[in-house]
PDB file of C-alpha atoms and ligand atoms in Angstrom:
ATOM      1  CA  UNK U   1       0.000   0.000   0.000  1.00 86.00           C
ATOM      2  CA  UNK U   2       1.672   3.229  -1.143  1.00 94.00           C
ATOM      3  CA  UNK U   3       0.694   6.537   0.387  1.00 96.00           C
ATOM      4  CA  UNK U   4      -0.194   9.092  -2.138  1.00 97.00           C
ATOM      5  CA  UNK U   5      -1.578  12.632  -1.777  1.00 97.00           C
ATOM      6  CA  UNK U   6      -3.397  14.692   0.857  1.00 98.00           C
ATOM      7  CA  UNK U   7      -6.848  14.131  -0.240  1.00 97.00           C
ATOM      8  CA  UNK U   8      -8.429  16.540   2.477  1.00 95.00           C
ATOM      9  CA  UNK U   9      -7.657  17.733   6.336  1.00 96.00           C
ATOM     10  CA  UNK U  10     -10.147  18.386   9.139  1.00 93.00           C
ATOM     11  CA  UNK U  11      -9.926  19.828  12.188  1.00 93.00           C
ATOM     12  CA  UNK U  12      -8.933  16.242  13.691  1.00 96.00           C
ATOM     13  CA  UNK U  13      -7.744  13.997  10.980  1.00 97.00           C
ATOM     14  CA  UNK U  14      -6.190  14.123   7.708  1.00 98.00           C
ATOM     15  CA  UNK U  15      -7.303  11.801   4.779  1.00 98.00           C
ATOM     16  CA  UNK U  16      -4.639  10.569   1.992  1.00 98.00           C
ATOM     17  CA  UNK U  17      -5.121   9.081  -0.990  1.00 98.00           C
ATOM     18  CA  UNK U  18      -3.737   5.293  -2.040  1.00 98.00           C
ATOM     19  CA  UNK U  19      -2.410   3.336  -4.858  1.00 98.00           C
ATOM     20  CA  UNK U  20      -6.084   1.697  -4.058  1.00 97.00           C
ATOM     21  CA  UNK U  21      -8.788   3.819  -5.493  1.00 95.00           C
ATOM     22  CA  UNK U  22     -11.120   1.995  -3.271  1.00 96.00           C
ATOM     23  CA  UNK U  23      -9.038   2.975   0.411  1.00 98.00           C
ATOM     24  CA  UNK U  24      -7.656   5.642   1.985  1.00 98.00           C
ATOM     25  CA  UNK U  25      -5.117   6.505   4.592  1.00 98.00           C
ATOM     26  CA  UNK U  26      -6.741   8.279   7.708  1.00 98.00           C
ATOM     27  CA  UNK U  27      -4.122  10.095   9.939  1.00 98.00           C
ATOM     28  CA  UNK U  28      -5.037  10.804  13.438  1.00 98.00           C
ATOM     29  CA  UNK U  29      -3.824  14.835  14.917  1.00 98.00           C
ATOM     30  CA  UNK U  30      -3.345  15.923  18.085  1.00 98.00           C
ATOM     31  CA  UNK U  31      -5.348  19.098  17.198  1.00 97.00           C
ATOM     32  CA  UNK U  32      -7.908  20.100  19.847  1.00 97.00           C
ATOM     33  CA  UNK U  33     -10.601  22.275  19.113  1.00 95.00           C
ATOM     34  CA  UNK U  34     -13.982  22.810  20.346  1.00 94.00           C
ATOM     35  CA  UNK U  35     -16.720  25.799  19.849  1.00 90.00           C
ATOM     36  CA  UNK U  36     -16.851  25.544  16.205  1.00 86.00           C
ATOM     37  CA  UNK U  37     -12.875  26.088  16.036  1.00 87.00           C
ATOM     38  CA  UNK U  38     -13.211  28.879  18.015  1.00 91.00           C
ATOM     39  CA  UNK U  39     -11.041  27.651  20.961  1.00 95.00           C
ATOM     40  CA  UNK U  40      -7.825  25.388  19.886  1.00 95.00           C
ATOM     41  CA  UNK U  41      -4.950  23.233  20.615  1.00 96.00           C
ATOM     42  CA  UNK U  42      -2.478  20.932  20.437  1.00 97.00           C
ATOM     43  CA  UNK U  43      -2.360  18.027  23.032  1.00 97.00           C
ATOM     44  CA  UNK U  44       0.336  15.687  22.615  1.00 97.00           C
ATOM     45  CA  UNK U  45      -0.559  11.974  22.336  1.00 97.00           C
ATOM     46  CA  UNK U  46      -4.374  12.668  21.626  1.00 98.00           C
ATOM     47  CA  UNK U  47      -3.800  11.575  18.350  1.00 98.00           C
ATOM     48  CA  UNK U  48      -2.407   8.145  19.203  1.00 98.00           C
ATOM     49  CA  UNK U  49      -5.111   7.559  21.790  1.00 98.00           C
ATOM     50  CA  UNK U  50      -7.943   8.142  19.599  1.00 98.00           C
ATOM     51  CA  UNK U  51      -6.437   6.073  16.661  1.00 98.00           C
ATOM     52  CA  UNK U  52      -5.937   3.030  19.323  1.00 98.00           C
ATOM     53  CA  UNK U  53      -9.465   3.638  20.854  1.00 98.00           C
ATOM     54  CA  UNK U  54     -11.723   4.015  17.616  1.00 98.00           C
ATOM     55  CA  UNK U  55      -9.248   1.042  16.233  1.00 98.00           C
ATOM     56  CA  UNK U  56     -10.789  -1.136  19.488  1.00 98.00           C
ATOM     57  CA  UNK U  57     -14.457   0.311  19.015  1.00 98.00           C
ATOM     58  CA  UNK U  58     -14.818  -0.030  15.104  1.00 98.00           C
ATOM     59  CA  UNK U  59     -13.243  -4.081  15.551  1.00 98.00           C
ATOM     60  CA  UNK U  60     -15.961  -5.049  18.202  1.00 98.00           C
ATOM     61  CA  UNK U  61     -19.004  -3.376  16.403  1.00 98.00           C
ATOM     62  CA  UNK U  62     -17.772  -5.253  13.195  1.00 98.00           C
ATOM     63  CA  UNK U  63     -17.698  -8.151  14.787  1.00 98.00           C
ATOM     64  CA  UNK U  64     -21.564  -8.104  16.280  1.00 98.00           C
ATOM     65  CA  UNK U  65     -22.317  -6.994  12.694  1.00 97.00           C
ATOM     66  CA  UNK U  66     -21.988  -3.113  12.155  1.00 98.00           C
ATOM     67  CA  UNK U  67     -20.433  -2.890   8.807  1.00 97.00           C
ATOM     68  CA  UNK U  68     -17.751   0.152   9.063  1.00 98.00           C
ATOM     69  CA  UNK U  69     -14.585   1.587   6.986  1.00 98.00           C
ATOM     70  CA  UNK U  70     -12.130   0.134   9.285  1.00 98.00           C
ATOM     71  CA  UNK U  71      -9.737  -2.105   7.140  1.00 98.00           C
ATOM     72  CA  UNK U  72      -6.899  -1.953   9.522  1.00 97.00           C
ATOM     73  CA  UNK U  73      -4.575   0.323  11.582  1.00 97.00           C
ATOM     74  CA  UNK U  74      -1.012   0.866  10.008  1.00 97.00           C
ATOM     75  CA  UNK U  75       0.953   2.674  12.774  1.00 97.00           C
ATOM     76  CA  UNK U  76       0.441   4.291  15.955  1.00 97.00           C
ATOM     77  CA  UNK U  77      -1.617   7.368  14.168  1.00 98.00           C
ATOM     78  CA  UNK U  78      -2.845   5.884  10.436  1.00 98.00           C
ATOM     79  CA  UNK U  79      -5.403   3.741   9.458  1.00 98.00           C
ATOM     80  CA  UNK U  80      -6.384   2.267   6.196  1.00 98.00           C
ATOM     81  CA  UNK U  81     -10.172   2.768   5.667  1.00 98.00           C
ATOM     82  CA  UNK U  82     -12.660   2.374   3.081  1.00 98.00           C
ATOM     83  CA  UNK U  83     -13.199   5.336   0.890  1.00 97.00           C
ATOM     84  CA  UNK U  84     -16.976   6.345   1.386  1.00 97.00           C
ATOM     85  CA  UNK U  85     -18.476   9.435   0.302  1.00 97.00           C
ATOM     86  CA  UNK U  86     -19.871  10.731   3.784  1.00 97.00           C
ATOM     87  CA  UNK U  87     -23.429  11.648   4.358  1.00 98.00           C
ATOM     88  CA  UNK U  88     -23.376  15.126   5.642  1.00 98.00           C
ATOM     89  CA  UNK U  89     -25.294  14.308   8.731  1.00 98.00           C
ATOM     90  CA  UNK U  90     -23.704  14.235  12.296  1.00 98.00           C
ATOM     91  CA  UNK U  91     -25.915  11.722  14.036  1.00 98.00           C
ATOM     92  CA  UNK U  92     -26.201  12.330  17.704  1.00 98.00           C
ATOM     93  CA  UNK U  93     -27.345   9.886  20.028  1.00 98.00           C
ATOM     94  CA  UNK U  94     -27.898  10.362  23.629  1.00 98.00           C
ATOM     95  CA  UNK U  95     -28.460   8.641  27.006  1.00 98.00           C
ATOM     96  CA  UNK U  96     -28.201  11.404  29.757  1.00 98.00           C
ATOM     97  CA  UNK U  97     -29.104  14.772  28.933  1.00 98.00           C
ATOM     98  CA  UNK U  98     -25.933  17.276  28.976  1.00 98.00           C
ATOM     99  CA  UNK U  99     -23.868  19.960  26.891  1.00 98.00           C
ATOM    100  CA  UNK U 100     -25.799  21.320  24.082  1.00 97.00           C
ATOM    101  CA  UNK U 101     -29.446  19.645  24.856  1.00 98.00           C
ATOM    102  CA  UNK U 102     -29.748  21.084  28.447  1.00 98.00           C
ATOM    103  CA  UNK U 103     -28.998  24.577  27.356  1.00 97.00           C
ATOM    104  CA  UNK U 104     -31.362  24.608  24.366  1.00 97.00           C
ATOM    105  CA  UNK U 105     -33.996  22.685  26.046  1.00 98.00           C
ATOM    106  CA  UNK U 106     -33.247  24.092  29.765  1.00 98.00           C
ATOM    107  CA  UNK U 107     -32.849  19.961  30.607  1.00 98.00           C
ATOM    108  CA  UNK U 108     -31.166  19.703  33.829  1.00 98.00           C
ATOM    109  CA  UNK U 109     -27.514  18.417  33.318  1.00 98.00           C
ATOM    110  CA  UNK U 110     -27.476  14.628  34.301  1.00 98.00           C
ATOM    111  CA  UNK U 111     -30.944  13.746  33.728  1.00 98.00           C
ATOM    112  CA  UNK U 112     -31.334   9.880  32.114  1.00 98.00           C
ATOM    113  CA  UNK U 113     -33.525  10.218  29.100  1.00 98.00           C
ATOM    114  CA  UNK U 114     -36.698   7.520  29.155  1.00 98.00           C
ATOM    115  CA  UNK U 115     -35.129   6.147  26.421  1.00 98.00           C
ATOM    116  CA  UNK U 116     -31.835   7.095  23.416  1.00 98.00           C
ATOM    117  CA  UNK U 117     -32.999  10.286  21.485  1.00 98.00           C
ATOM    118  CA  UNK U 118     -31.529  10.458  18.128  1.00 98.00           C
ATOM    119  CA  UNK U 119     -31.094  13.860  16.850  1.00 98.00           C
ATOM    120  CA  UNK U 120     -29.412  15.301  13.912  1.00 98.00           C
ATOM    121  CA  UNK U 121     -27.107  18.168  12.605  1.00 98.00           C
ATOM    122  CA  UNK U 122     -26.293  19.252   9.555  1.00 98.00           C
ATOM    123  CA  UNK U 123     -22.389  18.863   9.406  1.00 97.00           C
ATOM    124  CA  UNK U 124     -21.442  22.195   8.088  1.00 96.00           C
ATOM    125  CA  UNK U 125     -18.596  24.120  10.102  1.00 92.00           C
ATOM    126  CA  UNK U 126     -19.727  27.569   8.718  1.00 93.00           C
ATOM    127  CA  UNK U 127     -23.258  27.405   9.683  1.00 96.00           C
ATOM    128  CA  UNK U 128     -22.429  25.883  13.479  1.00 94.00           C
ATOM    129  CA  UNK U 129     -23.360  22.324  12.930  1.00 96.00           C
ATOM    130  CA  UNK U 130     -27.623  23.548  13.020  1.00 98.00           C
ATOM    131  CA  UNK U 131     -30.122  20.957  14.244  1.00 98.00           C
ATOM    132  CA  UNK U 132     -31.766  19.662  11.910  1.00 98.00           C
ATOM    133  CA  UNK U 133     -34.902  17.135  12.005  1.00 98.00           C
ATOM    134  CA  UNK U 134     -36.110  13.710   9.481  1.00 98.00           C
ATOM    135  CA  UNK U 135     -37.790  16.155   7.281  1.00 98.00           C
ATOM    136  CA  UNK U 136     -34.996  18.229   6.692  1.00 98.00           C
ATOM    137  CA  UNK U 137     -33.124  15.191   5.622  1.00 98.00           C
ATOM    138  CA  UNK U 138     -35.411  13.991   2.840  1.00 98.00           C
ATOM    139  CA  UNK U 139     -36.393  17.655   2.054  1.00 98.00           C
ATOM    140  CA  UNK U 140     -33.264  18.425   0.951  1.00 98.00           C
ATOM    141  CA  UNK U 141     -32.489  15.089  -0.140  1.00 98.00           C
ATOM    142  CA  UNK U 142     -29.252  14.795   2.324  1.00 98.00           C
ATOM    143  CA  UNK U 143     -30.647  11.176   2.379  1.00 98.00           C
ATOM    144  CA  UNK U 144     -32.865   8.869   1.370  1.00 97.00           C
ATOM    145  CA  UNK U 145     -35.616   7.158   4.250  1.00 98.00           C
ATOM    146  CA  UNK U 146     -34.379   4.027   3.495  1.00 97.00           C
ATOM    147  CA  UNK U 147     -30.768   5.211   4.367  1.00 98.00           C
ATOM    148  CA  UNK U 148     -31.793   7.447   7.325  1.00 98.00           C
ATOM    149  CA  UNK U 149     -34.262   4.013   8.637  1.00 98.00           C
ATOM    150  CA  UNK U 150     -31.293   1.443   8.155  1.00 98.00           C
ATOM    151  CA  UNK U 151     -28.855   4.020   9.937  1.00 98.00           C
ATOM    152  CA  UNK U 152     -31.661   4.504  12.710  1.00 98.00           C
ATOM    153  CA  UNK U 153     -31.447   0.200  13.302  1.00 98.00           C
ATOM    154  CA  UNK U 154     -27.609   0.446  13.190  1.00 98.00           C
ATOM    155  CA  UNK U 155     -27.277   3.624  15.852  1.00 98.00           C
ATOM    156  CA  UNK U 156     -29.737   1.966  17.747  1.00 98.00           C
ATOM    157  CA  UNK U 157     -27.302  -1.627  18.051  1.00 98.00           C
ATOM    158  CA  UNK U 158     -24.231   0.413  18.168  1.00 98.00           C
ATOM    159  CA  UNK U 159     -25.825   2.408  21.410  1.00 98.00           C
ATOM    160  CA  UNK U 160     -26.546  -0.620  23.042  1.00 98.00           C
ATOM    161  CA  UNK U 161     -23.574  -2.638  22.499  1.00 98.00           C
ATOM    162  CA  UNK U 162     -21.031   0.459  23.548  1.00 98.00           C
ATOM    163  CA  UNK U 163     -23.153   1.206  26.852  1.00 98.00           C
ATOM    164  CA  UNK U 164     -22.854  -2.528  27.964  1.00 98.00           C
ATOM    165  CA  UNK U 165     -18.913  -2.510  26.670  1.00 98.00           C
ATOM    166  CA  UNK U 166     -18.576   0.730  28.522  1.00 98.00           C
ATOM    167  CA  UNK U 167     -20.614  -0.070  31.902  1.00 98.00           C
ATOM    168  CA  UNK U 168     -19.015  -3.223  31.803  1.00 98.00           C
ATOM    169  CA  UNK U 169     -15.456  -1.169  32.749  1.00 98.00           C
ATOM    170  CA  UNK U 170     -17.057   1.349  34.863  1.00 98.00           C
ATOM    171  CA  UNK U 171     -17.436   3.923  32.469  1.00 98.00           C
ATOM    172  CA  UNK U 172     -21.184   5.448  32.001  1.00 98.00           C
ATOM    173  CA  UNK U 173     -21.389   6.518  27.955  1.00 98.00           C
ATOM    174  CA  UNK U 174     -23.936   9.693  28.028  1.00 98.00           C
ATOM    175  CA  UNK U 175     -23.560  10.556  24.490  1.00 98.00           C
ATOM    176  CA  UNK U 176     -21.635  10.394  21.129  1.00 98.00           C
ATOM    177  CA  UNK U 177     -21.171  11.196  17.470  1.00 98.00           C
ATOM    178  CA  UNK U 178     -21.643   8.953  14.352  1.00 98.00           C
ATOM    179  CA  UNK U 179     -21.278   9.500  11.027  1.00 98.00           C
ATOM    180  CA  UNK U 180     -21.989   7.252   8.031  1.00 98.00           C
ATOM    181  CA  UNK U 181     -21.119   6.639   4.598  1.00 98.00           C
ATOM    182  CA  UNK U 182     -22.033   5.493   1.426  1.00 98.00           C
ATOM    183  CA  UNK U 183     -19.803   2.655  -0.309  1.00 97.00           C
ATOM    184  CA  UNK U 184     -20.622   0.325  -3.096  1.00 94.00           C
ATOM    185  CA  UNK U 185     -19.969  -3.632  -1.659  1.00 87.00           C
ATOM    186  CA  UNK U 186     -20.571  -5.901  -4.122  1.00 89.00           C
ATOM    187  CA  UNK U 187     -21.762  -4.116  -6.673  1.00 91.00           C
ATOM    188  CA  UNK U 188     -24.787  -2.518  -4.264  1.00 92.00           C
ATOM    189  CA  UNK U 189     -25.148   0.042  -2.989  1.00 92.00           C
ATOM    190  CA  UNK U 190     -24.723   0.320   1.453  1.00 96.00           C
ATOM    191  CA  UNK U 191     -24.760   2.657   4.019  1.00 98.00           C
ATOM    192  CA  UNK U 192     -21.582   1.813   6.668  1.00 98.00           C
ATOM    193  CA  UNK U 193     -20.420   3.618  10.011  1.00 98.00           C
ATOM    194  CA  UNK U 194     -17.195   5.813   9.120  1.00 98.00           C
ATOM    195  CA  UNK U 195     -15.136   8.326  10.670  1.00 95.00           C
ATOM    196  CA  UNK U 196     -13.824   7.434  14.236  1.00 97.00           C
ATOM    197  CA  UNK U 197     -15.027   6.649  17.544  1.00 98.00           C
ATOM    198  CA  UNK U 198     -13.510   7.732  20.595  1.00 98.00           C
ATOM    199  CA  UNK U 199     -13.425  10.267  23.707  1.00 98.00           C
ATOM    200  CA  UNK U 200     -13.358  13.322  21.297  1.00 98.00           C
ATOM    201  CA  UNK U 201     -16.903  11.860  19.928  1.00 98.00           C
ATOM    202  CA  UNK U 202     -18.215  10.527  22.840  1.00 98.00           C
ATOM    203  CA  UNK U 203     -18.928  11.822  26.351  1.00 98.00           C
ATOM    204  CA  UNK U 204     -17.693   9.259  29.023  1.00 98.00           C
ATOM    205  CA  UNK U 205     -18.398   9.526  32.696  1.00 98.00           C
ATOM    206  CA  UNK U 206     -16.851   7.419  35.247  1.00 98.00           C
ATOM    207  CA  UNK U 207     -19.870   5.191  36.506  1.00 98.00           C
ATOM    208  CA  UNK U 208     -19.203   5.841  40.475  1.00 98.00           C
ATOM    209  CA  UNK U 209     -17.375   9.007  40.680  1.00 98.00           C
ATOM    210  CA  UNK U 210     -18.766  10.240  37.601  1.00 97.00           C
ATOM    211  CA  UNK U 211     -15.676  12.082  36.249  1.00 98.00           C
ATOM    212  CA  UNK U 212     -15.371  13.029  32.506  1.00 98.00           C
ATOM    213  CA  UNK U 213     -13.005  10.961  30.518  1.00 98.00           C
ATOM    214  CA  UNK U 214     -13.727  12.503  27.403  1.00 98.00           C
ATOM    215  CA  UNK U 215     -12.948  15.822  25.105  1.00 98.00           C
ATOM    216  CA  UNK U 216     -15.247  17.814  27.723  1.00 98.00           C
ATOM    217  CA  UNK U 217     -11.382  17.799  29.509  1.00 98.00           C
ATOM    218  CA  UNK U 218     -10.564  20.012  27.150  1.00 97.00           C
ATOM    219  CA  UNK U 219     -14.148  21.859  26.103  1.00 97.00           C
ATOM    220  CA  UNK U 220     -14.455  22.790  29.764  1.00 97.00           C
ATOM    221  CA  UNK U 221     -10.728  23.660  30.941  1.00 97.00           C
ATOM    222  CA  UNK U 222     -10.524  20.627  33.067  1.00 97.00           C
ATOM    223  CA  UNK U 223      -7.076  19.481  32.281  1.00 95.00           C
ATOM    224  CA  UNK U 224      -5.244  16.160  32.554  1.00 96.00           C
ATOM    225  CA  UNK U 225      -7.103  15.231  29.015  1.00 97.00           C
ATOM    226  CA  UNK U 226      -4.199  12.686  28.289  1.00 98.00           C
ATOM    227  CA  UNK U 227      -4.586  10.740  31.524  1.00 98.00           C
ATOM    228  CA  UNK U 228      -8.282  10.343  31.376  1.00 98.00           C
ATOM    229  CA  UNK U 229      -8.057   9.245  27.410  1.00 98.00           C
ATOM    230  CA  UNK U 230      -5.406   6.923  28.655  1.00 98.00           C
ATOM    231  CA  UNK U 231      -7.431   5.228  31.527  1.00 98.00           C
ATOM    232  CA  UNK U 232     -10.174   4.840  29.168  1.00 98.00           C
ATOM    233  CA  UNK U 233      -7.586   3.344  27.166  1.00 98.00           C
ATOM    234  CA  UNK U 234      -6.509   0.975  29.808  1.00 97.00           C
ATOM    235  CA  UNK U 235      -9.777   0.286  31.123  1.00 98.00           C
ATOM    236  CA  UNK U 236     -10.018  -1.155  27.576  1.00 98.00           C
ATOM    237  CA  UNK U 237      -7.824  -3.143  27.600  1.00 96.00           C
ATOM    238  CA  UNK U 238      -5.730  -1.555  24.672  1.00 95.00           C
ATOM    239  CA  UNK U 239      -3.098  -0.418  27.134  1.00 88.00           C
ATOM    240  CA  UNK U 240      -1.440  -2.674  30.079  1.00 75.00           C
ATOM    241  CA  UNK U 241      -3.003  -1.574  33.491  1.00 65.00           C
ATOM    242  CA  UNK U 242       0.695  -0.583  34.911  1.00 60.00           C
ATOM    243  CA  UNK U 243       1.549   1.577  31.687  1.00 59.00           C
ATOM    244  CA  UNK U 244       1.939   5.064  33.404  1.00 50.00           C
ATOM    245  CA  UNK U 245       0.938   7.137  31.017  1.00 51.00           C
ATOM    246  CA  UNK U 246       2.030  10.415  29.766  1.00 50.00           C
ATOM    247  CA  UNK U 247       1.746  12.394  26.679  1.00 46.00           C
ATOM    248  CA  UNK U 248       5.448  11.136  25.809  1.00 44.00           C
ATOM    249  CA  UNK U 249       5.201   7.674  27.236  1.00 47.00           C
ATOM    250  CA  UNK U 250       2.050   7.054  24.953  1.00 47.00           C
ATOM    251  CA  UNK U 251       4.065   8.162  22.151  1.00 43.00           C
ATOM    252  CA  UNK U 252       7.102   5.509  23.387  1.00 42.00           C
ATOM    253  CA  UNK U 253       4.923   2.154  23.906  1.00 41.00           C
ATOM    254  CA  UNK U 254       3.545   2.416  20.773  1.00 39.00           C
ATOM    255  CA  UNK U 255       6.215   2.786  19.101  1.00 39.00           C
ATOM    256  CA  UNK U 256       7.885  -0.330  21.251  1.00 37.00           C
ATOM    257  CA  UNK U 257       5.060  -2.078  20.422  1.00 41.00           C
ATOM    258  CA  UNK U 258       5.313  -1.739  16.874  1.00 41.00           C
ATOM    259  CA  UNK U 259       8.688  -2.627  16.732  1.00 40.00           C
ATOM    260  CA  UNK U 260       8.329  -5.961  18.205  1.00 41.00           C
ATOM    261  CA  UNK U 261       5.896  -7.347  15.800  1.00 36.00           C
TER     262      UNK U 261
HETATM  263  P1  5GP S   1     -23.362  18.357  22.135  1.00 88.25           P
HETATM  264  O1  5GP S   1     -24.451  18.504  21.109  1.00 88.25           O
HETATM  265  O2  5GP S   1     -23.913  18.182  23.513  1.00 88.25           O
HETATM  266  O3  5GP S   1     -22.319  19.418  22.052  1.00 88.25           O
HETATM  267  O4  5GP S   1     -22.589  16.999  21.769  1.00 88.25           O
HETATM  268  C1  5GP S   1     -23.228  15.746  21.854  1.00 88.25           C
HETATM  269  C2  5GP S   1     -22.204  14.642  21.620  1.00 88.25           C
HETATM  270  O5  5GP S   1     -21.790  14.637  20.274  1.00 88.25           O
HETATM  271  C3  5GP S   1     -20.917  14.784  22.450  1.00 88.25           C
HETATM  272  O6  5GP S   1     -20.481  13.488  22.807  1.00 88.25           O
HETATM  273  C4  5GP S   1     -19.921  15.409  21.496  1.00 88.25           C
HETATM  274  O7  5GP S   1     -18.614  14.997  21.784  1.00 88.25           O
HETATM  275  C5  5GP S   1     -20.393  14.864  20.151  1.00 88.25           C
HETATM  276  N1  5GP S   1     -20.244  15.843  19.076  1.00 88.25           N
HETATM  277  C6  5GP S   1     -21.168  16.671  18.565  1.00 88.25           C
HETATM  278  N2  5GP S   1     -20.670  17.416  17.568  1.00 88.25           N
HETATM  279  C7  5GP S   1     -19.383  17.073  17.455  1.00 88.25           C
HETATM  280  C8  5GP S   1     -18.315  17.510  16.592  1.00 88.25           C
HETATM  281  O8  5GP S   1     -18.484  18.366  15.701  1.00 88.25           O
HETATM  282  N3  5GP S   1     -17.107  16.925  16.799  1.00 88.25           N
HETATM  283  C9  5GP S   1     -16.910  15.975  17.759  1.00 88.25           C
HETATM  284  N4  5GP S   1     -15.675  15.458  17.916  1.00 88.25           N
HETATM  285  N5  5GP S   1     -17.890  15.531  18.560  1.00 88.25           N
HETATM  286  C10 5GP S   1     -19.118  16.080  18.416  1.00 88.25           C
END
């Protein structure tokens, strides 16, 4: 596999291009930002976390099922994933109400919802990411029912199995971010999960204590984003429980462990 061109950077990841017109080379950041961009930053050994975590996620939903663009990771911040052309729909799914739904809806922070609420945003950086509803969606043709029903079934499965992979490490998962792509398997046409998921896309709350392990570190001025990524991390499984992490030493064991294989 031969690394080509930059096909296209985000605020988090950069995409390449391959000698395979059918895969791509996604490259993990350390780039911080939150508030639409507004507030930014670089945080050594993000990047490696996130490409380690999603790696772990993406595996375990493909193996109850959930078709997604992982093909492999390459390195301690690449991975080789499908080429899809991405709906431009950020799917949120939520558990507890908090961040942007108890402000708009003046929902006290912490409150469990009945049951997940789906919601949807139109993933456009200029306009601030709007809500948007169903209607929307097949208004403006963004996507078809058909696509927006099957991705319903899949959030729904994801949900489930990450709350029970999460509780069962102690870790509470209020809310996160999907996206999803189109891709043609087989000669037909699918809808799969892409982009990553990890503690920037997902708020994470320690079930007893109920500290945040997640990008609301960094959102809220909290600090210590590294270690909390890291026990995540560890709590796993990805990383060995007496690994004491730092930005650096992240950086080191992968690297160690990469040159063993
Ligand atoms: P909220 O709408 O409360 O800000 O975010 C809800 C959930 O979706 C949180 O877990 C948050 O991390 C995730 N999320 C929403 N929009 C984005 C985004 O543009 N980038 C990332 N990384 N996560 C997002």
């Amino acid at each position: 596999m031969k690394k080509e061109k930059k096909l296209y950077e985000g605020k988090a990841k950069i995409i390449y291009a391959t000698n395979d017109k059918n895969l791509v080379i996604q490259y993990f950041k350390d780039d911080a930002t939150a508030f639409n961009n507004q507030k930014k930053s670089i945080i050594e050994g993000k990047g490696v976390l996130n490409n380690r975590i999603s790696e772990h996620i993406l595996s375990n939903l493909s193996q109850i099922g959930i078709k997604n663009h992982l093909v492999k990771r390459l390195n301690m911040r690449e991975q080789i994933i499908k080429l899809v052309e991405i709906i431009p729909i950020e799917f949120i799914i939520r558990n507890v109400a908090t961040g942007s739904i108890t402000k708009r809806l003046g929902i006290e922070d912490g409150t469990v919802l009945k049951e997940p609420l789906i919601e949807y945003c139109l993933k456009d950086d200029k306009l601030g990411d709007p809500l948007i509803s169903e209607e929307h969606i097949l208004a403006f043709d963004w996507a078809s029912k058909t696509e927006i029903d099957n991705v319903k079934k899949m959030i729904l499965r994801i949900n489930d199995f990450m709350i029970g992979m999460f509780r069962g490490v102690g870790i509470k998962l209020i809310d996160f971010k999907l996206e999803f792509g189109r891709i043609k398997i087989d000669g037909k046409n699918e809808v799969i999960l892409a982009d990553e998921i990890s503690p920037d896309t997902c708020r994470l709350w320690d079930s007893i204590t109920e500290k945040k392990l997640d990008k609301d570190r960094f959102r809220k001025d909290l600090g210590d984003l590294i270690p909390a990524y890291t026990e995540v991390a560890k709590r796993l499984g990805i990383l060995h429980e007496q690994s004491n992490i730092t930005a650096v030493n992240v950086t080191n064991l992968s690297s160690v462990k990469r040159k063993k294989k």
